[in-house]
Short mmCIF file of C-alpha atoms and ligand atoms in Angstrom, two decimals:
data_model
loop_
_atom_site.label_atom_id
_atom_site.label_comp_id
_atom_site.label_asym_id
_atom_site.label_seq_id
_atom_site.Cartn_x
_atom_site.Cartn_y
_atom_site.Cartn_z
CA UNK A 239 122.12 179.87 67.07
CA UNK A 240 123.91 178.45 63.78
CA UNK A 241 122.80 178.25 60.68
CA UNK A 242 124.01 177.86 56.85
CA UNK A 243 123.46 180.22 54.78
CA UNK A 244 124.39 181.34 51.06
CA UNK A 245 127.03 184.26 51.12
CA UNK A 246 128.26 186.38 48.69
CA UNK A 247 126.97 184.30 45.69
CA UNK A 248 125.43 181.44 44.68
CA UNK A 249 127.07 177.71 44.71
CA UNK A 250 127.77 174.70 46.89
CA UNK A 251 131.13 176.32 47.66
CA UNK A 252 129.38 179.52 49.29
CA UNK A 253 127.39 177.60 51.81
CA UNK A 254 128.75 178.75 55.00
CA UNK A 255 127.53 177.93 58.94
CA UNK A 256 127.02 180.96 60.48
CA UNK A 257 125.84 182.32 64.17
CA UNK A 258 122.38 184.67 63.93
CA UNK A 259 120.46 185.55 67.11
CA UNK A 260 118.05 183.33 68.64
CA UNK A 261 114.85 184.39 66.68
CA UNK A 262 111.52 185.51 68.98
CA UNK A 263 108.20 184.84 68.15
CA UNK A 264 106.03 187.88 67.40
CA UNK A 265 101.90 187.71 67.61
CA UNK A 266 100.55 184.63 66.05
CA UNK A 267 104.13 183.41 65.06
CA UNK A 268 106.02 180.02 66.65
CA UNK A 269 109.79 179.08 67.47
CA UNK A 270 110.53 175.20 66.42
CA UNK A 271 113.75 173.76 67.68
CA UNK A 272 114.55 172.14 64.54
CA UNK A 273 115.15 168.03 65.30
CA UNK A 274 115.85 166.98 60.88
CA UNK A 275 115.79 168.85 57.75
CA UNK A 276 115.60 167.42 54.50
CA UNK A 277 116.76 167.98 50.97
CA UNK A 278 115.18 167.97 47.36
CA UNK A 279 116.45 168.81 44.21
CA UNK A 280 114.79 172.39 44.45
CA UNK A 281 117.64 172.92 47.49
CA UNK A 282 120.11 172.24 44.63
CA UNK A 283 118.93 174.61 42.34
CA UNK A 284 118.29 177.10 44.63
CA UNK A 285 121.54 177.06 46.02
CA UNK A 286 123.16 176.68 42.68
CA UNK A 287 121.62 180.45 41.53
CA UNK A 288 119.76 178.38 38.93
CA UNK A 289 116.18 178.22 40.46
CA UNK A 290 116.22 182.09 41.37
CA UNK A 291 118.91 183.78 39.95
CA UNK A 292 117.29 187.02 41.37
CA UNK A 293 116.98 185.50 44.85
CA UNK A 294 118.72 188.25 47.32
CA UNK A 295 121.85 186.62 49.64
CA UNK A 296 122.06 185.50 52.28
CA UNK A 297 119.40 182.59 52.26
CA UNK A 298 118.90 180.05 54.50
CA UNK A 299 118.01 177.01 52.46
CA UNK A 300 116.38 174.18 52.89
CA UNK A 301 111.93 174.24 52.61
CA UNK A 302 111.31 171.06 54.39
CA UNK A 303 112.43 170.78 57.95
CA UNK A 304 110.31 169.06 61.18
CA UNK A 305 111.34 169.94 64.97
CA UNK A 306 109.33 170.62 68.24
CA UNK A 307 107.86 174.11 69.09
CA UNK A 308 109.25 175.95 71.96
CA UNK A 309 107.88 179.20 72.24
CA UNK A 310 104.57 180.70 71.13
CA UNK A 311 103.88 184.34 70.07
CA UNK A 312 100.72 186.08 71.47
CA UNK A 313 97.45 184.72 70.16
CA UNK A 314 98.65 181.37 68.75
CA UNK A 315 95.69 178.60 69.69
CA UNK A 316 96.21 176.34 66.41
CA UNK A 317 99.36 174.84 67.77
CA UNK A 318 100.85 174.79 71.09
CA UNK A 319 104.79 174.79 72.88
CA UNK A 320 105.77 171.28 73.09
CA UNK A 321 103.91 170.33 69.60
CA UNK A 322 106.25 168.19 67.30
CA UNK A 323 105.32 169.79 63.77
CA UNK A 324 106.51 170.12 60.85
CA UNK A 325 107.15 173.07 58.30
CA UNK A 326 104.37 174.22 55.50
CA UNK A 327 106.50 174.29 51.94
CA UNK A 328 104.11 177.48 50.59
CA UNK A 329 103.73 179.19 54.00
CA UNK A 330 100.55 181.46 52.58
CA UNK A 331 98.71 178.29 50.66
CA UNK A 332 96.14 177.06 53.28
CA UNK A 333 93.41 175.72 51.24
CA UNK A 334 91.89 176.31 47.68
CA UNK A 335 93.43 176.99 44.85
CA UNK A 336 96.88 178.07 44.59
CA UNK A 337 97.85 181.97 43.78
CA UNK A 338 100.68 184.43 43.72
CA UNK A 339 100.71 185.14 46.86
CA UNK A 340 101.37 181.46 47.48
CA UNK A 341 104.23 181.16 45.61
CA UNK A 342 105.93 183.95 46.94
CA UNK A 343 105.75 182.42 50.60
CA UNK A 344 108.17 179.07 50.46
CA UNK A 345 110.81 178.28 52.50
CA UNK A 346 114.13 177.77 51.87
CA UNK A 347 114.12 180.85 48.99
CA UNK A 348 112.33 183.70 48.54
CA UNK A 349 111.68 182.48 53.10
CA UNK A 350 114.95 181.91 54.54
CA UNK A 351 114.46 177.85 54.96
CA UNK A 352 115.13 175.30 57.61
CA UNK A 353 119.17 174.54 57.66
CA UNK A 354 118.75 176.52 60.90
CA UNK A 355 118.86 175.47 64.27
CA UNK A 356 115.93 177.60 65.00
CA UNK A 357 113.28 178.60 62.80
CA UNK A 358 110.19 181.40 63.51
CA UNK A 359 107.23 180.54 61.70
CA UNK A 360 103.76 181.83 61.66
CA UNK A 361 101.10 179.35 63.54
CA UNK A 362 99.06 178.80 60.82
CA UNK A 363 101.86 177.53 58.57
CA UNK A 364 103.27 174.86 60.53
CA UNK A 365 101.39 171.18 60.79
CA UNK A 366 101.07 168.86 63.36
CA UNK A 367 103.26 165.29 62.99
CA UNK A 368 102.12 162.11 63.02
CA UNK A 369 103.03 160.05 66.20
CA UNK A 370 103.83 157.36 64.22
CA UNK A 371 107.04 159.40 62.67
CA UNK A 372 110.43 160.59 63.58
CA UNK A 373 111.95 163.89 62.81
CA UNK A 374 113.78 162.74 60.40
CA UNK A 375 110.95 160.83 58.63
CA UNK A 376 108.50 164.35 59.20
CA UNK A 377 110.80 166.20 57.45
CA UNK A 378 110.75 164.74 54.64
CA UNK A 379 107.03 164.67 54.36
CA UNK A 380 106.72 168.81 53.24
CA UNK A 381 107.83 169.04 49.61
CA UNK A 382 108.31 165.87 48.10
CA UNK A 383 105.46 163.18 49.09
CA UNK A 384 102.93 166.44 49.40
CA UNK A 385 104.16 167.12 45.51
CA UNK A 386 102.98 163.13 44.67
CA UNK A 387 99.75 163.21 47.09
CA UNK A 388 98.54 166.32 45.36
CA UNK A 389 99.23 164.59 41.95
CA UNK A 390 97.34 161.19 42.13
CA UNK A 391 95.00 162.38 45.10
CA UNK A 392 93.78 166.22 45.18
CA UNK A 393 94.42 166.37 41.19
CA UNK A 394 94.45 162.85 39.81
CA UNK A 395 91.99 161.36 42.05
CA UNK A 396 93.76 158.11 41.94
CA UNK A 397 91.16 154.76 41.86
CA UNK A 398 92.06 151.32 42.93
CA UNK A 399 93.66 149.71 40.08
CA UNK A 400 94.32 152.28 37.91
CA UNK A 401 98.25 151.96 36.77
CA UNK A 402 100.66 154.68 37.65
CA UNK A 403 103.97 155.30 35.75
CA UNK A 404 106.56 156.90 38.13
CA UNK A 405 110.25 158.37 36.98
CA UNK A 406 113.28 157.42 38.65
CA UNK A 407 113.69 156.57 42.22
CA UNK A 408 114.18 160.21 44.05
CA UNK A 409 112.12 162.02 46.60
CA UNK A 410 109.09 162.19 44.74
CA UNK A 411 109.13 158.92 42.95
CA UNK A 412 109.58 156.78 45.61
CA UNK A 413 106.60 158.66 48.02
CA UNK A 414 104.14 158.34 44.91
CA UNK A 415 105.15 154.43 45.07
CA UNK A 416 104.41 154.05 48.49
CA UNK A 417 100.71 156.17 47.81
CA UNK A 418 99.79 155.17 45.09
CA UNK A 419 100.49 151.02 46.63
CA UNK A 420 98.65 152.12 49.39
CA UNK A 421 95.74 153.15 47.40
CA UNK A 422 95.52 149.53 45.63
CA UNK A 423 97.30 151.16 41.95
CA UNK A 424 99.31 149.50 39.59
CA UNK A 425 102.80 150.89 39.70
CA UNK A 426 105.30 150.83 37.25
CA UNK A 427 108.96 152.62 37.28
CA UNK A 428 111.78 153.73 35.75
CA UNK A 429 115.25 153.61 36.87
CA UNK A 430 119.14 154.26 35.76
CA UNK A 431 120.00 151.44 38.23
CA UNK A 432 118.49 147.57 38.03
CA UNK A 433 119.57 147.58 42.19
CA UNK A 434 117.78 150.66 42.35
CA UNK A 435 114.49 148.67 40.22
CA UNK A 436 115.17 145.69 42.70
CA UNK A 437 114.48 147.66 45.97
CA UNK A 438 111.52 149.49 44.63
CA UNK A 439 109.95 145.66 43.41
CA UNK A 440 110.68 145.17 47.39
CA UNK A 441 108.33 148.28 48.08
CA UNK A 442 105.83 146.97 45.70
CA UNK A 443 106.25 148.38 42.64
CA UNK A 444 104.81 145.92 39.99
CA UNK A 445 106.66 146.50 37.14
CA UNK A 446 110.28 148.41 36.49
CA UNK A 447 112.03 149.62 33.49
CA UNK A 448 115.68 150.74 33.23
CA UNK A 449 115.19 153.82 31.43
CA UNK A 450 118.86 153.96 30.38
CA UNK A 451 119.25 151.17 28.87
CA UNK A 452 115.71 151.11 27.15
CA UNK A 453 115.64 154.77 26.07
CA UNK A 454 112.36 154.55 24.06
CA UNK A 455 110.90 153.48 27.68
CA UNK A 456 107.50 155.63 26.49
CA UNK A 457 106.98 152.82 23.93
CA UNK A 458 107.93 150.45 26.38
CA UNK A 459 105.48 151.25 29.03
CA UNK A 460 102.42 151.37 26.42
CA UNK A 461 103.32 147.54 25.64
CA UNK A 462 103.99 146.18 29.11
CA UNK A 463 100.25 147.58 29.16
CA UNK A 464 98.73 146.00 26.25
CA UNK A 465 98.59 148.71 24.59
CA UNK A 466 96.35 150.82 26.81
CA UNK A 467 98.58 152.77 28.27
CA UNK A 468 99.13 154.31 32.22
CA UNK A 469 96.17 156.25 33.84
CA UNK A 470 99.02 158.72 35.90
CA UNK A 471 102.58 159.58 34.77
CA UNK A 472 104.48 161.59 37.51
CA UNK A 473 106.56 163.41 35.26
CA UNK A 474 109.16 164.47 37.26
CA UNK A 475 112.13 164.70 33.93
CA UNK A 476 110.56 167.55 32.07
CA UNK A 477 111.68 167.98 28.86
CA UNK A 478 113.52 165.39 27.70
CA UNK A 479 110.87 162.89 29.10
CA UNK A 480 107.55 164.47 28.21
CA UNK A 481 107.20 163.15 24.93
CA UNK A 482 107.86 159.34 25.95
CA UNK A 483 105.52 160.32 29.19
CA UNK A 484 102.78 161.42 26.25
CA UNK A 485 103.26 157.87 24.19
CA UNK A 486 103.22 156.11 27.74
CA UNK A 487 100.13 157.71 29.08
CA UNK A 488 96.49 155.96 27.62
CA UNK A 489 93.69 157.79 26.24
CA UNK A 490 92.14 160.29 28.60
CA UNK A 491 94.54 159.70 30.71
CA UNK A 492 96.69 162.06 33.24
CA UNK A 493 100.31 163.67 32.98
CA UNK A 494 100.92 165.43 36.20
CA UNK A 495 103.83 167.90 35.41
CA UNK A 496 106.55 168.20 38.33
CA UNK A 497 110.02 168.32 37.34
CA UNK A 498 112.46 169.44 35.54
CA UNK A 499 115.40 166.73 36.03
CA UNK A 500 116.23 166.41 32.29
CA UNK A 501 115.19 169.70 31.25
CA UNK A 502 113.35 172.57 31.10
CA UNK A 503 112.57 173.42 27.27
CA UNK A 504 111.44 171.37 24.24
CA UNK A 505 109.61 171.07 21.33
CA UNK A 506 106.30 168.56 21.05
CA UNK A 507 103.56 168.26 18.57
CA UNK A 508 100.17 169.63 20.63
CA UNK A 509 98.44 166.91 18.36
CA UNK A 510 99.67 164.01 20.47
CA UNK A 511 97.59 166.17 23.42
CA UNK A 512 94.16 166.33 21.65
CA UNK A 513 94.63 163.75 20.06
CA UNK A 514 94.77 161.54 22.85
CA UNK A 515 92.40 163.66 25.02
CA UNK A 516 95.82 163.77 27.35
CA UNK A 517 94.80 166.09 30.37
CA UNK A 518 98.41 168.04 31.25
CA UNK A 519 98.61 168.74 35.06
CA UNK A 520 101.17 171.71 36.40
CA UNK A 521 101.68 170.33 40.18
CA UNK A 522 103.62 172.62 42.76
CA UNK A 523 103.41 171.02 45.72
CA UNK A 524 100.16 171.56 47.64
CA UNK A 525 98.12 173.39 50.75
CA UNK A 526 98.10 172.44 54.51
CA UNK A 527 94.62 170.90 53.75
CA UNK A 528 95.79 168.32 51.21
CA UNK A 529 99.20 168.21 53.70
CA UNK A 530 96.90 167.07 56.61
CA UNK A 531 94.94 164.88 54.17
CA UNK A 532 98.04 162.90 53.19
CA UNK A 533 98.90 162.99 56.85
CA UNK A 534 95.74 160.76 57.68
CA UNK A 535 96.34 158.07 55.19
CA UNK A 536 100.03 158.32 56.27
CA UNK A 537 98.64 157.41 59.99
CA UNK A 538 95.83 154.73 59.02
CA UNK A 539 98.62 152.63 56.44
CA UNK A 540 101.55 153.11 58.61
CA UNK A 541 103.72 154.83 55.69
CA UNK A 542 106.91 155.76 57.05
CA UNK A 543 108.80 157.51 53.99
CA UNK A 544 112.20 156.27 52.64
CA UNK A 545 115.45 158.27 54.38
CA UNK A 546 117.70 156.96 52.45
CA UNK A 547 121.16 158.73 53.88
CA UNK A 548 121.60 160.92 57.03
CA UNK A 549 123.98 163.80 57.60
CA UNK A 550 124.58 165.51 60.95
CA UNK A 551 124.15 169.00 61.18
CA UNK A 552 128.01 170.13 61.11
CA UNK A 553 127.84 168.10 57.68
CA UNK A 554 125.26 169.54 55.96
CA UNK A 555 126.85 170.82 52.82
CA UNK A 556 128.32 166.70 52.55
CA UNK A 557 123.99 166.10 51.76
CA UNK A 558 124.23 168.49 49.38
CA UNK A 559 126.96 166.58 47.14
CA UNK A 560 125.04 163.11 48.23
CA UNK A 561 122.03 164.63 45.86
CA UNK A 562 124.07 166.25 43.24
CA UNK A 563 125.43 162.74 43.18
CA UNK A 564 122.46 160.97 42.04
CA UNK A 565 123.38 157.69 44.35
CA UNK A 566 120.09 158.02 46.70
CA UNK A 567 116.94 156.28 46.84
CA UNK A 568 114.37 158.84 48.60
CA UNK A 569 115.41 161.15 50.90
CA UNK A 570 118.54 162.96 52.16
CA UNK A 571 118.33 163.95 55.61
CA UNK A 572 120.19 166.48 57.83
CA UNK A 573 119.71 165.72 61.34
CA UNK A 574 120.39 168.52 64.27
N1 NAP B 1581 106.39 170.92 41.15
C1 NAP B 1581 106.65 170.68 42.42
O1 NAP B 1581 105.92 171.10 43.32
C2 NAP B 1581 107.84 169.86 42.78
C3 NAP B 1581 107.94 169.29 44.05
C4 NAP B 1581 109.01 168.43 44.30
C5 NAP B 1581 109.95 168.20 43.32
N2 NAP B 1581 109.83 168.82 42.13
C6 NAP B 1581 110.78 168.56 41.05
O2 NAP B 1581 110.65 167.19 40.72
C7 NAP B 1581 111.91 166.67 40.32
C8 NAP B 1581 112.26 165.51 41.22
O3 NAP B 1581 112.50 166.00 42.53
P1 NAP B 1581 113.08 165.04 43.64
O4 NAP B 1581 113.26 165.89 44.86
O5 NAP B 1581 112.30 163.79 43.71
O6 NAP B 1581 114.51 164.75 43.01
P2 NAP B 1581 115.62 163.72 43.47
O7 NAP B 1581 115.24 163.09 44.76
O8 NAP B 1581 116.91 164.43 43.40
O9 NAP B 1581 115.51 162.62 42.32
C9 NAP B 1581 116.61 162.30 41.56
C10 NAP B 1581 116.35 160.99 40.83
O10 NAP B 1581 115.53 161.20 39.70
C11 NAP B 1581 115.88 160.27 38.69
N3 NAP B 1581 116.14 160.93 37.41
C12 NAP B 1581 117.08 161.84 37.11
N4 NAP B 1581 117.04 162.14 35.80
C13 NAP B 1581 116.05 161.38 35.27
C14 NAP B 1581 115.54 161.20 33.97
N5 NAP B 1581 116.04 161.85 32.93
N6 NAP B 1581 114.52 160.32 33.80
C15 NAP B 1581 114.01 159.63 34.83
N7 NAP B 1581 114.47 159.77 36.09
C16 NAP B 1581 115.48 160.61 36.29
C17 NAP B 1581 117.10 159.52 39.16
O11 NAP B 1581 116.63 158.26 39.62
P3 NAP B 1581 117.45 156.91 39.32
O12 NAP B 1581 118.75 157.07 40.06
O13 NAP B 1581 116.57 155.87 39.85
O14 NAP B 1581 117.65 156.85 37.83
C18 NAP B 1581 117.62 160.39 40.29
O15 NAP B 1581 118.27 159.64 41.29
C19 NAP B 1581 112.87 167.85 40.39
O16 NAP B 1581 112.95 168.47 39.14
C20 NAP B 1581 112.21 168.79 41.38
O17 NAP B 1581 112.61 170.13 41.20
C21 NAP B 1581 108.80 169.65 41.84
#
């Protein structure tokens, strides 16, 4: 079977398709016939040497992939051959609260990830699709709209009306828009690009800001609230946009910390945090429970989530550029 893998070193240039053998499924593991893969800006990093520098080569990258089971290891009842499922980002984080064994079981680095036309899991950390989804929409659901369900939902416990202050129109972004409308919130977001703005007003977003050209947007946000401020802010910039995330956010209210797209280290006065009785959030993803949650409101609201461009297979590394690029609005999809 082919795959990409990593070689030598780390970068974009080093990503090379390669022929392993046709995995088999020991006890309690499953084979999925990958049918779509998709990327996020951990994929990126990862390949880049600059999420892991440590991480051993090869790697197969890649967490968030969605395909059909086709053979079954001894003992497997969860999940049967012909199942369309999709891949669990932290293999080893079932339910509760998340640990170090957890987060030394995701795909797509340390776990060899799902740019592979074949991919052995074990039962327990693959979940079922929705019917209502393609491939290429299920794989997108693993990482990215898990990341902004665990936020507002598991964490933030998101109530109708509450207003919701969302960063940018990527992977995340876009699936907390189409939650967090769903759940009857008040979105507002941020954008480089007014078309960009434009086609998240389309998905019901209630308010947008173009971050670039208002660059004390933290400010901004408190007064296109009154003054009160945003209940959630999926901070998904890190450093550079913590502080206006902090001004944005209202009393008591939540910042739910995700990414690091402008940043990774900065300097903040802790007062604002007291202060303001801010409650600071560290997200990473979440568990198959809160995955199968989020797959049931998925189902009963019809979400299907944005795939924005699709690559074939014998493209793949061409996604990889698309999301160094910046040009997309949600996902990047490989399809097999
Ligand atoms: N903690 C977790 O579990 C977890 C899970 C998923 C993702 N993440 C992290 O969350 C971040 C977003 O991931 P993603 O997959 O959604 O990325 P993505 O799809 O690549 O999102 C990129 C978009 O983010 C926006 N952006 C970039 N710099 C920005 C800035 N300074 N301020 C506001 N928006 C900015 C841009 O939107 P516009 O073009 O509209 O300006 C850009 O197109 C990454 O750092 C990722 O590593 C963390």
């Amino acid at each position: 079977m082919r795959v990409y893998q990593v070689e030598g070193a780390f970068g974009l240039e080093n990503l090379k398709l390669a022929k392993r053998d046709m995995p088999e499924p020991g006890p309690g593991q499953v084979v999925v016939k990958m049918g779509a893969a998709s990327l996020n800006f951990r994929d990126l990093m990862m390949v880049k040497g600059l999420y892991n520098p440590r991480q051993p080569l090869p790697l197969v990258p890649l967490s968030d992939g969605a395909g059909e089971i086709v053979a079954a290891g001894a003992g497997v009842t969860r999940v049967a051959v012909g199942d369309r499922v999709m891949g669990l980002f932290v293999q080893r984080w079932l339910d509760g609260p998340f640990s170090p064994e957890g987060r030394a079981s995701t795909l797509g680095g340390p776990l060899d990830g799902m740019l592979a036309e074949y991919q052995v899991l074990e039962a327990d950390g693959v979940v079922k699709t929705p019917a209502h989804l393609s491939d290429a929409e299920a794989a997108c659901l693993p990482c990215a709209p898990l990341t902004a369900w665990n936020a507002l939902f598991a964490q933030g416990n998101l109530q109708p009306g509450q207003r919701v202050l969302l960063q940018g129109t990527g992977g995340v972004s876009i699936s907390a828009l189409q939650l967090a409308k769903a759940a009857g919130a008040h979105v507002i977001i941020t954008s480089s690009s007014d078309e960009k703005l434009e086609r998240a007003r389309r998905m019901g977003a209630d308010q947008t800001l173009n971050y670039k050209e208002t660059p004390d947007w933290g400010k901004a946000v408190l007064k296109m609230t009154g003054g009160f401020g945003v209940d959630h802010v999926v901070e998904v910039g890190g450093a550079e946009t913590l502080g206006h995330s902090m001004t944005a956010a209202r009393f008591g209210g939540s910042v739910h910390m995700i990414g690091v797209l402008a940043g990774v280290m900065t300097k903040l006065p802790v007062t604002s945090i007291l202060m303001k009785h801010l409650r600071i959030q560290g997200i990473f993803v979440g568990s198959r429970a809160m995955f199968e949650a989020m797959n049931r409101a998925l189902t009963v609201h019809n979400i299907h989530p944005v795939v924005d461009q699709q690559v074939p297979f014998e493209e793949a590394p061409e996604a990889f550029h698309l999301l160094a690029r910046g040009g997309h609005f949600g996902k990047v999809v490989v399809s097999f």
